[in-house]
mmCIF file with all atom_site columns, C-alpha atoms in Angstrom:
data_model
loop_
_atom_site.group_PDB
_atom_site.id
_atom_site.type_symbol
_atom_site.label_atom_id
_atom_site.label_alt_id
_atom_site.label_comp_id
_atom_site.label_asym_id
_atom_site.label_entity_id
_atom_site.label_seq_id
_atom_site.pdbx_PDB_ins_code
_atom_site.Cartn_x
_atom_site.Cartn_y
_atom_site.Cartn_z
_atom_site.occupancy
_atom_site.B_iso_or_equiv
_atom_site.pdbx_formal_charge
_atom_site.auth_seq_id
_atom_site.auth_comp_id
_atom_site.auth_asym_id
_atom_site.auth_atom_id
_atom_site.pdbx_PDB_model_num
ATOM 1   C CA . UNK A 1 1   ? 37.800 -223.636 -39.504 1.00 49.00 ? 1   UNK A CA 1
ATOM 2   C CA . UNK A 1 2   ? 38.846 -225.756 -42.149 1.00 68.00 ? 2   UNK A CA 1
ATOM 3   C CA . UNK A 1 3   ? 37.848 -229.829 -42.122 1.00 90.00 ? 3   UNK A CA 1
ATOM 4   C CA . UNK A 1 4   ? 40.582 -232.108 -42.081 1.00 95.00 ? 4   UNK A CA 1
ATOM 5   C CA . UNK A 1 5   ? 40.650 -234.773 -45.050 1.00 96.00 ? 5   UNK A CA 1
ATOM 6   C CA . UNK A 1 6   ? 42.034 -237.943 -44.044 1.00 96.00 ? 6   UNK A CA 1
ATOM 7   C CA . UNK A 1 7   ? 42.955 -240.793 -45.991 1.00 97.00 ? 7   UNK A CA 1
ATOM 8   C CA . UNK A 1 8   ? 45.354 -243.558 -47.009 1.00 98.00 ? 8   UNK A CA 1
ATOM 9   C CA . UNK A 1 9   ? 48.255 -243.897 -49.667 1.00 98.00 ? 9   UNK A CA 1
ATOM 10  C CA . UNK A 1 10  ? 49.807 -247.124 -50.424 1.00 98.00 ? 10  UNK A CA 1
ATOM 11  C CA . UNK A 1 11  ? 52.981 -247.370 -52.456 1.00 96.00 ? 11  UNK A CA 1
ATOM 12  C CA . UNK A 1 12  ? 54.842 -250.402 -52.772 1.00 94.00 ? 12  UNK A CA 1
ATOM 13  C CA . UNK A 1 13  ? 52.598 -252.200 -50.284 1.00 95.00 ? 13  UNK A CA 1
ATOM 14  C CA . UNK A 1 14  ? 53.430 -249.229 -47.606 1.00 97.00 ? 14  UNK A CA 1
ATOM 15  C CA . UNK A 1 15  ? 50.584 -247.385 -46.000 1.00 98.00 ? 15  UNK A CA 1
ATOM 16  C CA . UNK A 1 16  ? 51.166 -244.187 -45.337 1.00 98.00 ? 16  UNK A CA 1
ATOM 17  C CA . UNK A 1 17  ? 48.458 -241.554 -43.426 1.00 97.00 ? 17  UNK A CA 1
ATOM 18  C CA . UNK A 1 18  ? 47.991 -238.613 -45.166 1.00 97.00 ? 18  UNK A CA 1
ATOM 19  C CA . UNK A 1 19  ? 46.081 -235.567 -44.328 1.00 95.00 ? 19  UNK A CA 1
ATOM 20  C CA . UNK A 1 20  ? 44.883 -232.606 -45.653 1.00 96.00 ? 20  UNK A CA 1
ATOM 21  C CA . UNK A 1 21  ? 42.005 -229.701 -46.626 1.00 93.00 ? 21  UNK A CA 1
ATOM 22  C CA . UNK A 1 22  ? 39.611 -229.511 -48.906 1.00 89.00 ? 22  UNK A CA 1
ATOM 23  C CA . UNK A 1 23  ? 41.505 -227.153 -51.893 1.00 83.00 ? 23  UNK A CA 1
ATOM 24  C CA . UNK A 1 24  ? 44.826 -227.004 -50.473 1.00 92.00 ? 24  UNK A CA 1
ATOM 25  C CA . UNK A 1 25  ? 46.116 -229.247 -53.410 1.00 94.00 ? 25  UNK A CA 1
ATOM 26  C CA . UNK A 1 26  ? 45.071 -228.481 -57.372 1.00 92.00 ? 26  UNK A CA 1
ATOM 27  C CA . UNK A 1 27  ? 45.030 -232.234 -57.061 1.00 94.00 ? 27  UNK A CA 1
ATOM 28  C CA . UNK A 1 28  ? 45.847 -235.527 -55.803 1.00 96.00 ? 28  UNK A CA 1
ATOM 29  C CA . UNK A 1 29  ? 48.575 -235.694 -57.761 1.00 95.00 ? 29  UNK A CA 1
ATOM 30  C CA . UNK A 1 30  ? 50.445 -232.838 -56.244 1.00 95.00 ? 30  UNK A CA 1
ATOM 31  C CA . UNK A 1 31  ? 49.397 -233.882 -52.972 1.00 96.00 ? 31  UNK A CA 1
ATOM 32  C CA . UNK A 1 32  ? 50.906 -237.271 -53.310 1.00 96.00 ? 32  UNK A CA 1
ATOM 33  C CA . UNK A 1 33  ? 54.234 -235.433 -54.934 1.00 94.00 ? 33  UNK A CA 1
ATOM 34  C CA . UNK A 1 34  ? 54.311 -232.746 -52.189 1.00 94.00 ? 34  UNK A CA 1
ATOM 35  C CA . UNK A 1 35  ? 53.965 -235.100 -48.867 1.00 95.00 ? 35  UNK A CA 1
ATOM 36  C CA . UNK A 1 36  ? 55.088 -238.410 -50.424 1.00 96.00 ? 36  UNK A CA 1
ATOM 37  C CA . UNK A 1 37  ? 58.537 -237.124 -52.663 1.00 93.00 ? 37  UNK A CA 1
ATOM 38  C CA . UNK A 1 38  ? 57.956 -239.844 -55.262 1.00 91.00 ? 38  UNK A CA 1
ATOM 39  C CA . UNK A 1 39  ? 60.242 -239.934 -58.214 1.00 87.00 ? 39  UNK A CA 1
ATOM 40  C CA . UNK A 1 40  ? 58.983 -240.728 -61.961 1.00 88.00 ? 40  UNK A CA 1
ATOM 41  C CA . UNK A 1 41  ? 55.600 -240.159 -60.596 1.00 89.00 ? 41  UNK A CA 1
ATOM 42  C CA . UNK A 1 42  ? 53.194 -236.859 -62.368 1.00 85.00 ? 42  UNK A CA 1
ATOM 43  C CA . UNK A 1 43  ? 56.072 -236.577 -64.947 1.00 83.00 ? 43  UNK A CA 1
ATOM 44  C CA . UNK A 1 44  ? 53.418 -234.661 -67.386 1.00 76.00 ? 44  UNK A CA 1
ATOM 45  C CA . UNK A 1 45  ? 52.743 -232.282 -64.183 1.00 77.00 ? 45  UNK A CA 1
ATOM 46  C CA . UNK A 1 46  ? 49.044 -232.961 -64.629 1.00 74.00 ? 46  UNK A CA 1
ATOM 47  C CA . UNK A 1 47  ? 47.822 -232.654 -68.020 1.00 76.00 ? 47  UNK A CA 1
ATOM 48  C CA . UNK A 1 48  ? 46.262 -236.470 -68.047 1.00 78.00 ? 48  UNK A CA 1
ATOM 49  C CA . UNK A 1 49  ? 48.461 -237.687 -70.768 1.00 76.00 ? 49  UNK A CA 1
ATOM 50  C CA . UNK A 1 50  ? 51.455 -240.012 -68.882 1.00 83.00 ? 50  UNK A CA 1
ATOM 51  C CA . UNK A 1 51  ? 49.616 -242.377 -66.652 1.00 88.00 ? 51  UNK A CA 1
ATOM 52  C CA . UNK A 1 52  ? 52.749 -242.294 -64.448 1.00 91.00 ? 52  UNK A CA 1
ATOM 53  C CA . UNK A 1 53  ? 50.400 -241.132 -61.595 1.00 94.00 ? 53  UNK A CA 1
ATOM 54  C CA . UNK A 1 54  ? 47.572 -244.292 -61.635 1.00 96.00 ? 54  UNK A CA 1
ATOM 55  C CA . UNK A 1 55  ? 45.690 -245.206 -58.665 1.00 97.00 ? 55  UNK A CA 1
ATOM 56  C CA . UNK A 1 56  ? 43.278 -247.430 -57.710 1.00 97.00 ? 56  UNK A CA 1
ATOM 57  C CA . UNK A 1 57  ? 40.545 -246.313 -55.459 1.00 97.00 ? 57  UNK A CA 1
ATOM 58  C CA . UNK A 1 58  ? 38.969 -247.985 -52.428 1.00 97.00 ? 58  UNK A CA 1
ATOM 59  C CA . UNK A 1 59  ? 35.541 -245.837 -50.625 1.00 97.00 ? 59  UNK A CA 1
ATOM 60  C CA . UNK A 1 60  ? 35.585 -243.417 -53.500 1.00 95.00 ? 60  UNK A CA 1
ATOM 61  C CA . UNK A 1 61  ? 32.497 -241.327 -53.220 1.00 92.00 ? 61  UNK A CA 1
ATOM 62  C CA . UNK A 1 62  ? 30.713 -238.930 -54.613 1.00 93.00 ? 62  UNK A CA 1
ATOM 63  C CA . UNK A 1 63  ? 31.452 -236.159 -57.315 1.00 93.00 ? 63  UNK A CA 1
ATOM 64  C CA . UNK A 1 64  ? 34.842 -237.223 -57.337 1.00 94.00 ? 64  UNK A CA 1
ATOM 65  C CA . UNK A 1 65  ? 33.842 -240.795 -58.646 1.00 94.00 ? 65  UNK A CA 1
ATOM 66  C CA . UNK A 1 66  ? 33.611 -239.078 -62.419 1.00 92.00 ? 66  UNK A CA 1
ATOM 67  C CA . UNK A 1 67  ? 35.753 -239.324 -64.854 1.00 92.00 ? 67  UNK A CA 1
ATOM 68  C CA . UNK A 1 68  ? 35.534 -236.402 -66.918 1.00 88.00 ? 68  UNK A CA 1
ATOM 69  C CA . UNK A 1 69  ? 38.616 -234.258 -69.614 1.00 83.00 ? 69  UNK A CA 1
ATOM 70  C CA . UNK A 1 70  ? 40.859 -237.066 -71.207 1.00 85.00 ? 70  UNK A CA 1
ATOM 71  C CA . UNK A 1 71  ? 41.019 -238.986 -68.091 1.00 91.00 ? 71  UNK A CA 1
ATOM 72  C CA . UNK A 1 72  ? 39.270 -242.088 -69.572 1.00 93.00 ? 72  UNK A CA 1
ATOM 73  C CA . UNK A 1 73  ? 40.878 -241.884 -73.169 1.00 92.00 ? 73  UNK A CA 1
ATOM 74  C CA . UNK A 1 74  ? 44.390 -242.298 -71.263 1.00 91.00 ? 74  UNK A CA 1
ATOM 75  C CA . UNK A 1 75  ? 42.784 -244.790 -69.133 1.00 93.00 ? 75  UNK A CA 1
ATOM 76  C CA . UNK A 1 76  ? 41.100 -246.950 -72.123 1.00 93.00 ? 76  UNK A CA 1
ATOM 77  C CA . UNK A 1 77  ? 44.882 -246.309 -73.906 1.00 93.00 ? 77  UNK A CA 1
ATOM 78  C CA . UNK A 1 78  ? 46.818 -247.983 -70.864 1.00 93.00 ? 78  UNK A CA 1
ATOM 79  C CA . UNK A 1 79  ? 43.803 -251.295 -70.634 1.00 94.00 ? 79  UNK A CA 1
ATOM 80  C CA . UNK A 1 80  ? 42.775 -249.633 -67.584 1.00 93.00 ? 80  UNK A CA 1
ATOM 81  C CA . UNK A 1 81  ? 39.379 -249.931 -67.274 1.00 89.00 ? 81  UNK A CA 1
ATOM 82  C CA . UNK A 1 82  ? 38.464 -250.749 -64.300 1.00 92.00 ? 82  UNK A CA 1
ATOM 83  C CA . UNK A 1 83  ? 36.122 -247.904 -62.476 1.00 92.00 ? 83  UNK A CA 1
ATOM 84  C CA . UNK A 1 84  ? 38.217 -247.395 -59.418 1.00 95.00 ? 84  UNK A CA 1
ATOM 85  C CA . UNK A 1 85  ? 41.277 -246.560 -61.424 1.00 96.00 ? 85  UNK A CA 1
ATOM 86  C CA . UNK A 1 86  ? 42.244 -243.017 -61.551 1.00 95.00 ? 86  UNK A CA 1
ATOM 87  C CA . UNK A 1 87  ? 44.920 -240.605 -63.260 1.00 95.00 ? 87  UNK A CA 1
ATOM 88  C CA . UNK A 1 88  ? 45.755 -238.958 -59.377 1.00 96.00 ? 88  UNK A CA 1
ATOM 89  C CA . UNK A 1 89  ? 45.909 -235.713 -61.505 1.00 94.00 ? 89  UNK A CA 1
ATOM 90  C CA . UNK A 1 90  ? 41.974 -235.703 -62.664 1.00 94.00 ? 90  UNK A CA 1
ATOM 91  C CA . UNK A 1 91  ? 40.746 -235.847 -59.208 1.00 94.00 ? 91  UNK A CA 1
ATOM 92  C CA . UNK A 1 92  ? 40.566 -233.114 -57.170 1.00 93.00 ? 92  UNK A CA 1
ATOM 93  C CA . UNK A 1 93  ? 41.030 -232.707 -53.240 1.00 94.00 ? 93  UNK A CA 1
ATOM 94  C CA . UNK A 1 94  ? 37.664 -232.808 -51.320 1.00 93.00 ? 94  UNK A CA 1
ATOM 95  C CA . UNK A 1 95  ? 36.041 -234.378 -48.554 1.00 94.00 ? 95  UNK A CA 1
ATOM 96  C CA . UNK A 1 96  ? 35.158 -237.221 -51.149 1.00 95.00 ? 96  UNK A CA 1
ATOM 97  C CA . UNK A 1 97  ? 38.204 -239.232 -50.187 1.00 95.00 ? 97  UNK A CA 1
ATOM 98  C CA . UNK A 1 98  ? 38.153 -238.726 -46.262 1.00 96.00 ? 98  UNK A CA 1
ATOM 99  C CA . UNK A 1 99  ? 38.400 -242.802 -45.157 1.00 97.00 ? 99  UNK A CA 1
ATOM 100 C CA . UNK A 1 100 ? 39.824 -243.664 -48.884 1.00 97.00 ? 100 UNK A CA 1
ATOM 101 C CA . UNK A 1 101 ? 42.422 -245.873 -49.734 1.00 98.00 ? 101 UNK A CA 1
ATOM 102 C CA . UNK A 1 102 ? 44.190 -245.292 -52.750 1.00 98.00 ? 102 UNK A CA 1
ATOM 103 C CA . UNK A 1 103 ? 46.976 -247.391 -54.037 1.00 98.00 ? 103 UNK A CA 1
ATOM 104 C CA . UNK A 1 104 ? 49.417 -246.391 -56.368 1.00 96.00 ? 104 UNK A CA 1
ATOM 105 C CA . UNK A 1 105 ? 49.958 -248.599 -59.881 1.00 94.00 ? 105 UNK A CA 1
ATOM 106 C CA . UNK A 1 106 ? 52.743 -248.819 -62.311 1.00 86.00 ? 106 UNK A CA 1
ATOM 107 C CA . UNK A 1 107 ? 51.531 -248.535 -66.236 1.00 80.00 ? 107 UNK A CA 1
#
């Protein structure tokens, strides 16, 4: 049986509950397009390039706290340098952000 990943999206100061399994997204990204229906967010579908889908992250743990591809050239190119601030579409769904909070950001 698969483990259920639970964690917390907020967008626009809304919380919303979101839930999931380890590998049913490619990403956060699409996870956040798929249950959420956001417009103008992901509009390079996940290449790393836009920075239309920043988030900041709150309990981040593990292997997913990395930063690896061009995800911190973009990043460094948009001032955002802070460590808990993600592209949603470099970080992958595991059971590293079960209790998370991650909050959407506007570049």
């Amino acid at each position: 049986m698969k483990n259920t990943i639970q964690f917390t999206v907020v967008v626009e100061g809304h919380n919303h509950s979101l839930s999931t399994y380890p590998d049913a997204y490619p990403n956060v990204m699409t996870l956040i397009k798929d249950q959420l229906l956001l417009d103008d967010f992901g509009e390079c579908g996940g290449m790393g390039r836009c920075a239309t889908c920043v988030i900041n992250t709150q309990g981040l743990s593990g292997e997913s706290t990395i930063k690896e591809r061009n995800e911190p050239a973009t990043l460094h190119k948009y001032g955002l340098d802070d460590p808990g601030t993600r592209l949603s579409c470099q970080l992958f769904v595991s059971p590293d952000l079960e209790g998370t909070e991650l909050t959407l950001i506007e570049v």
